[in-house]
XYZ file of C-alpha atoms in Angstrom:
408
model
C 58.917 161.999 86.648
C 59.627 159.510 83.980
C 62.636 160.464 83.382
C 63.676 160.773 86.712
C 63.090 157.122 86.748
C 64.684 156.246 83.608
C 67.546 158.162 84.787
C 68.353 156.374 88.390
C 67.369 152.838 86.400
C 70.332 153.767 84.119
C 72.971 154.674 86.795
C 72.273 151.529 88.364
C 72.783 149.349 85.834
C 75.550 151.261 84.796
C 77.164 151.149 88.165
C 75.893 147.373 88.692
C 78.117 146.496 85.158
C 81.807 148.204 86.612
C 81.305 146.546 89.838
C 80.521 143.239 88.344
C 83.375 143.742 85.815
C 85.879 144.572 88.260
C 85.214 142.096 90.430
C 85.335 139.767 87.566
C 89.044 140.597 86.634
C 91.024 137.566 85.411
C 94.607 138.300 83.747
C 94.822 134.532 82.721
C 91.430 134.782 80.998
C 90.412 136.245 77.904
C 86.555 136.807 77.390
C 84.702 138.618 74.979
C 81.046 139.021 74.242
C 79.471 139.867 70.775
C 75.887 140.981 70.267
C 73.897 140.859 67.087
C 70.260 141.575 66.436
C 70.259 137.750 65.355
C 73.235 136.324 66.834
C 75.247 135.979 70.467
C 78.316 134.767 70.949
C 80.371 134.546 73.313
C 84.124 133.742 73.939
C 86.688 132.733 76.215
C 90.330 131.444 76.122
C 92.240 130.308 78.855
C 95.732 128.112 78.789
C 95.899 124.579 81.130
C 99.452 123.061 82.289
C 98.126 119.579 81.703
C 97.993 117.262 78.810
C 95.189 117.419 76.723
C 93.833 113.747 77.057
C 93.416 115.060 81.089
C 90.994 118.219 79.931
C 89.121 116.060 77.080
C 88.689 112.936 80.230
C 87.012 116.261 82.181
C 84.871 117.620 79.345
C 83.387 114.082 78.645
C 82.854 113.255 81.947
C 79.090 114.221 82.085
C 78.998 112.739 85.913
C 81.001 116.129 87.054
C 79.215 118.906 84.832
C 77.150 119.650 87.996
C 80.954 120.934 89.844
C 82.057 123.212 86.695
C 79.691 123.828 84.351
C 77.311 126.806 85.258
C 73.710 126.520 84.723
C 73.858 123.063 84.895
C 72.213 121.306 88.471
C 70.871 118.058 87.321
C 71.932 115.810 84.287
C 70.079 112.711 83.181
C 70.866 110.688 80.408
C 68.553 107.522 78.707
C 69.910 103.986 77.271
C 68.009 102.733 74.931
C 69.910 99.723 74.265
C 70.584 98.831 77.630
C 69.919 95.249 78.717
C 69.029 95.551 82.477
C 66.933 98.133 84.114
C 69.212 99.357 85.860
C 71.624 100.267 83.484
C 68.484 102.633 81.391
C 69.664 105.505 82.838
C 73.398 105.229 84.223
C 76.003 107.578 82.733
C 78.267 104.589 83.253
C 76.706 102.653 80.438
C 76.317 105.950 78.424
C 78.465 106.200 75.324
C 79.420 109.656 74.199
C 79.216 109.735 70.435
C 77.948 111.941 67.930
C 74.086 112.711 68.010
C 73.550 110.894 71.353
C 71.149 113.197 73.619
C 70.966 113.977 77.191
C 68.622 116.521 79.243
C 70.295 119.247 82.091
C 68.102 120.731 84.566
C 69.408 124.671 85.094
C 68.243 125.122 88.205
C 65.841 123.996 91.099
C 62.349 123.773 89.874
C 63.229 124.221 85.700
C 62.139 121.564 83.545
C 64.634 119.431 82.031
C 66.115 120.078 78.715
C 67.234 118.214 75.908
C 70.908 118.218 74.875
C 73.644 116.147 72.574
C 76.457 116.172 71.035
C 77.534 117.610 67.494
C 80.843 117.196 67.149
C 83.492 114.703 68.707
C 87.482 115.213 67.947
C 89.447 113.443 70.626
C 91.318 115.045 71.999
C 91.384 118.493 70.494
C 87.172 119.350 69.744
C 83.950 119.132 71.164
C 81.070 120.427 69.828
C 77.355 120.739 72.112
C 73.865 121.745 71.430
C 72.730 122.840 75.010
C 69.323 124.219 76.017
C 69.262 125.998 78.896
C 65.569 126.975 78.481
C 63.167 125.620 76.582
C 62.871 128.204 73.805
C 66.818 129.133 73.633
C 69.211 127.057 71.961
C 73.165 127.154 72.414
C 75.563 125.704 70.324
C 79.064 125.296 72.592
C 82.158 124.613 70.992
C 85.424 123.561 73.451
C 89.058 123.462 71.362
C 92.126 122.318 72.482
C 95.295 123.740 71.060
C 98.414 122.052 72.429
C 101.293 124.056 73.019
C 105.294 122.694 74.312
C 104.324 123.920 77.597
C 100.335 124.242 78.066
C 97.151 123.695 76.375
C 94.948 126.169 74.961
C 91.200 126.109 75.456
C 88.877 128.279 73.348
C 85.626 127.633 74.312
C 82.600 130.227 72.634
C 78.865 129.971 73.133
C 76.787 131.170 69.741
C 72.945 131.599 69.831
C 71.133 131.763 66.547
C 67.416 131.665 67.864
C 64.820 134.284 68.158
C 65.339 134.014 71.555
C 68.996 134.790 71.224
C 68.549 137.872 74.187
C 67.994 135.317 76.575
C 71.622 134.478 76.302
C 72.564 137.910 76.118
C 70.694 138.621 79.316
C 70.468 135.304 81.529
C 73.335 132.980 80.096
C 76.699 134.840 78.526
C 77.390 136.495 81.420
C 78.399 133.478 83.056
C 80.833 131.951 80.623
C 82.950 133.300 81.771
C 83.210 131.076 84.702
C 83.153 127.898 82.373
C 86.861 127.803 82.313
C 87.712 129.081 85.720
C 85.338 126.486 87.336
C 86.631 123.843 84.592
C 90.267 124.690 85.644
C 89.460 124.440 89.618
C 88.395 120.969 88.748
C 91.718 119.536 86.947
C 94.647 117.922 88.603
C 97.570 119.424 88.801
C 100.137 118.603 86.332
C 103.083 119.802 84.946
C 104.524 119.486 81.795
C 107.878 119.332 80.342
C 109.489 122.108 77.966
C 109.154 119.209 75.326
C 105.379 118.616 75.776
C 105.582 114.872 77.853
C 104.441 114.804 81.155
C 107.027 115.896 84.237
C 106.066 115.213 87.651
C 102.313 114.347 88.200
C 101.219 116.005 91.440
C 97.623 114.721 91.777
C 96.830 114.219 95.372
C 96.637 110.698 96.573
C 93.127 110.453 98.707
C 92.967 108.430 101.591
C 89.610 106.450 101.833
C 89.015 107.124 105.306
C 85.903 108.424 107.507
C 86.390 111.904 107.170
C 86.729 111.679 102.791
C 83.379 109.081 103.351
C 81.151 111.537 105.155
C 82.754 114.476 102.925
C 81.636 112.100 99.877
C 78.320 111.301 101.462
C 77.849 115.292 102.242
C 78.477 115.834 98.650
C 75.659 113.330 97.303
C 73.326 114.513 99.971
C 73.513 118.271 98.558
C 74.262 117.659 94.906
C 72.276 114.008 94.481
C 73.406 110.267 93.877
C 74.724 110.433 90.523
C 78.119 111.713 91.668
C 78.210 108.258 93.646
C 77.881 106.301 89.994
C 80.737 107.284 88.856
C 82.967 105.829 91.429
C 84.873 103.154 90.283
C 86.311 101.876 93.559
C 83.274 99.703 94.401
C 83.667 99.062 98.967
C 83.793 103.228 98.225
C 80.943 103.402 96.092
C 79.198 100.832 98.488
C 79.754 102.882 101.922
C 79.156 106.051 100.577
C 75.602 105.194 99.034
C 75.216 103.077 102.387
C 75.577 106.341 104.389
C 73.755 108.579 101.900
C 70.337 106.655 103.069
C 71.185 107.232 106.475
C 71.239 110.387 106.042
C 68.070 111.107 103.877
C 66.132 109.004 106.656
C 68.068 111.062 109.379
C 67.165 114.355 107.026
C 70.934 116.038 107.967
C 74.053 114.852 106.540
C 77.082 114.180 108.429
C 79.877 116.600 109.189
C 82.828 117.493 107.235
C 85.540 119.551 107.089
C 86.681 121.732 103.879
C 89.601 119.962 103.302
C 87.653 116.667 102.734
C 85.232 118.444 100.538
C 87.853 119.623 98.375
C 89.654 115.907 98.264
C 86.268 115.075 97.154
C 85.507 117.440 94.296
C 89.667 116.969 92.751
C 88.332 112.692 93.729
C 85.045 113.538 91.568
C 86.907 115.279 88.803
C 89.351 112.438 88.044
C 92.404 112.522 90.691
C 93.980 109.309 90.951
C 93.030 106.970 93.507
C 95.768 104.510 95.662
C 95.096 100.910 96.068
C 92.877 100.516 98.750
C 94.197 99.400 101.912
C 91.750 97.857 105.209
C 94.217 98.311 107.584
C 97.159 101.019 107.902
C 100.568 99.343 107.760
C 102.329 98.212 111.122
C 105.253 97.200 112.141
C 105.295 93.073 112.062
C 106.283 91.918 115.250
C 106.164 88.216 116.508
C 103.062 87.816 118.597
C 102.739 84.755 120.936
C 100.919 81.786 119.989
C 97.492 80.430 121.915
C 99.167 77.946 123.706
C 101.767 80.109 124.756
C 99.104 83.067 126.185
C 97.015 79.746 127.640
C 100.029 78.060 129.545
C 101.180 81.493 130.746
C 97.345 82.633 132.056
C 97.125 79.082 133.768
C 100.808 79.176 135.382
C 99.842 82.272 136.739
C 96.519 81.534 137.887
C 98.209 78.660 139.894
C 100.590 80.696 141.334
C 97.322 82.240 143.334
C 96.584 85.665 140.506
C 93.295 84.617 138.623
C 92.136 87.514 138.317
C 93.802 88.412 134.646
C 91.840 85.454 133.525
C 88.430 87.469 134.190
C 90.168 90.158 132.613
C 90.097 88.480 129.255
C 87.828 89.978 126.335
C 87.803 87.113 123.811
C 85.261 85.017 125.344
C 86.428 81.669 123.480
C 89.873 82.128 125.104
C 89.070 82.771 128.610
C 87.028 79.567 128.104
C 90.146 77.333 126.765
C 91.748 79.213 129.702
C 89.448 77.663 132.679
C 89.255 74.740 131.403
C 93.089 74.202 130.645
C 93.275 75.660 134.264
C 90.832 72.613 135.875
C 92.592 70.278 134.086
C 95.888 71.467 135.549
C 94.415 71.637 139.113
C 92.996 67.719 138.558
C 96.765 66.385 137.521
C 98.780 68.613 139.444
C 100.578 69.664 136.515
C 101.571 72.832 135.952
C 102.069 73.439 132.645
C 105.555 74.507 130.748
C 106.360 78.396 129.538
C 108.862 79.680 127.887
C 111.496 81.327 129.398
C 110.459 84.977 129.051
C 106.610 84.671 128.468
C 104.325 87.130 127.458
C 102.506 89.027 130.152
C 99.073 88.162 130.819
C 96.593 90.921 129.816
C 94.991 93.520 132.155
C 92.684 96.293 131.524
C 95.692 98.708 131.787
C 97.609 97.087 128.955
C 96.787 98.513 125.690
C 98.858 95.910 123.437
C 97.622 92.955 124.705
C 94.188 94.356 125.062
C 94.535 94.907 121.047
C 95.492 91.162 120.682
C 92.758 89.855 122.665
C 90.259 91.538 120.698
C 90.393 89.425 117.956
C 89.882 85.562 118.531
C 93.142 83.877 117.618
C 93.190 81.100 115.173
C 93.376 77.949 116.515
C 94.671 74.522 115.161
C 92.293 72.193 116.704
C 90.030 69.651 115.192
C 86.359 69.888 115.492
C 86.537 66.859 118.124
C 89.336 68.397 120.191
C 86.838 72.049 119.847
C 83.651 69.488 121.072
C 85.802 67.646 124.110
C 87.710 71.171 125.374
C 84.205 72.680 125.003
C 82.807 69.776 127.128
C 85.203 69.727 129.892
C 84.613 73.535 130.826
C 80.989 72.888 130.495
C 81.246 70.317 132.938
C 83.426 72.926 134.698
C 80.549 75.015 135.049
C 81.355 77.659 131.910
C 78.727 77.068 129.190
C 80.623 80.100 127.413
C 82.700 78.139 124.810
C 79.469 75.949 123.345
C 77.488 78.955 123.038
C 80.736 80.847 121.168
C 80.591 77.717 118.587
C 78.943 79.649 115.675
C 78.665 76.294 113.623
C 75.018 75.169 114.270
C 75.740 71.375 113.636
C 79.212 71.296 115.963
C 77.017 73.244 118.365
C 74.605 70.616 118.403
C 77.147 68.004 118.781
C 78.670 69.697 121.763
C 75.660 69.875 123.434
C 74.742 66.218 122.586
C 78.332 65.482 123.852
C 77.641 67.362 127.115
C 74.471 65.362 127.453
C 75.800 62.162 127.701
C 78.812 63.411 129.845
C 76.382 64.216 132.314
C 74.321 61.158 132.485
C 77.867 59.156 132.426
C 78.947 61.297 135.374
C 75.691 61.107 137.140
């Protein structure tokens, strides 16, 4: 009977180890494994077409461990010479030298571990002490070997602790993945035959809503110390904006995959375009205010008022009526040019746009006080209440006051 058991236990691990090898199959990757009574190690090469500087920016960026390195959900780091409070734990303010620690969390749940680094050759060697679990210690060693045409990276795992079967049984198996996840991460570059750098094809992102929720999606799942790392500050700003949104909401917004991956080759270094408010239009001469006023009033005295109502900008239908009384009390109609611009109606979509915005206008703060006066007298209170300045507000209204008690 205990045999029997023994037996099936064997087959399936057996059978578990060729389907997780084949389905492991990499041509571009070499891997090996090596076990010891006292020692593990494990070992895998791969070759990058990018420069080296570009793999050593992604292997000291600790901000994006979390998207390539395995085993590694959480990293913290502490300042101890840092100023403000704020800056006591920011990996911005964290300076990557020899025996400097840090602390990974594996996984949900594990306590937090305590990590630094050994060695430091820019750009060609890295050397880590990583603890996965508090009992095993792993000393991980990345080299860079630059070739006319690609870069070599070697990067082996060694354990040296009583506890070395922990690697053998929990850890080694996935470094493999170390370099495939590491080389998911990098922009794409190509090289020239003589080493220099050929055509850079790194996507250029476009800071728009769908790469903001994608971004806000991605700190929602994975935490806000992705959202540090962002230099681009009116990013860094919205996206942290929107992340407490959604943790008082509890759901984060929706994406699509092609923003999430914009975000992760964003997160892993890309390169980001100057940021622009407003996509770029064609510049086209757009009629002044007095122009759009004289043409609303000619029309309205030609007996069609009703584009004046139409008008969204409250603080030029105002200047409107009142330009309009004042053309009723003299009798003058005012002049337009000879092909004016066509007043705006809910059906026009262009000069809807324009009226959106309030247009800039040239007068003084008495001329603003007397027009505002004269369509309050009118009737239209709109104009003085559309003054946001509190003390020209109050003047108006002191203005309209004694206009009154003159008239009365």
């Amino acid at each position: 009977m205990v045999l029997g058991g023994v037996t099936i236990a064997l087959l399936f691990i057996i059978c578990y180890f060729v389907w997780s090898t084949g389905s492991d199959q990499n041509l571009d990757l070499d891997f090996s494994t090596e076990y010891f009574p006292k020692r593990t190690t494990v070992t895998a090469t791969r070759d990058f077409s990018v420069p080296p500087e570009v793999i050593w920016k992604a292997l000291t960026n600790l901000s994006n461990y979390k998207l390539w390195y395995p085993w590694v959900r959480r990293l913290r780091v502490t300042n101890e010479n840092a100023d403000r409070w704020v800056h006591k734990h920011s990996l911005l303010e964290y300076k990557i030298e020899v025996g400097n620690w840090f602390k990974i969390q594996p996984f949900l749940g594990a306590p937090y571990s305590n990590c630094r680094f050994i060695a430091l050759e820019a750009p060609s060697k890295m050397v880590l002490e990583m603890r996965f679990f508090p009992f095993n210690r792993e000393v991980v060693t990345f080299n860079l070997t630059a070739y006319k045409n690609c870069v070599e990276v070697n990067y082996t795992a060694t354990s040296n602790s009583l506890h070395n079967f922990l690697t053998a049984t929990m850890f080694s198996w996935r470094g493999k993945k170390v370099l495939r996840n590491l080389g998911e991460v990098l922009p794409k570059i190509e090289l020239e035959a003589d080493g220099g750098v050929a055509t850079t094809a790194s996507p250029q992102f476009v800071f728009d809503d769908n790469f903001i929720n994608a971004l806000i999606a991605k700190a929602f799942d994975d935490g806000a110390d992705i959202l540090n790392s962002i230099t681009e500050k009116p990013v860094r700003g919205k996206a942290k904006s929107g992340l407490i949104k959604a943790k008082r909401s509890g759901v984060p917004p929706d994406t699509t995959p092609e923003a999430l991956e914009a975000v992760n080759q964003f997160l892993s270094g890309g390169v980001a375009p100057p940021i622009s408010s407003a996509p770029p239009s064609v510049s086209a001469k757009e009629p002044d205010e007095e122009t759009l006023i004289n043409t609303f009033v000619a029309n309205a005295l030609g007996g069609d008022e009703d584009p004046i109502a139409n008008i969204e900008d409250r603080v030029l239908r105002s200047k409107v009526k009142s330009a309009l009384m004042k053309a009723k009390r003299s009798g003058v109609v005012p002049e337009i040019p000879e092909s004016p611009p066509e007043p705006a109606t809910p059906s026009d979509s262009s000069p809807k746009q324009d009226l959106k915005t309030p247009p800039k206008s040239a007068d003084s703060p008495e001329e603003a006080i007397a027009q505002a006066v004269q369509a309050a007298l009118g009737g239209n209170m709109d104009l003085i209440n559309s003054i946001k300045d509190r003390m020209l507000r109050g003047k108006a209204k002191s203005a309209l006051a004694k206009a009154k008690r003159a008239k009365g």
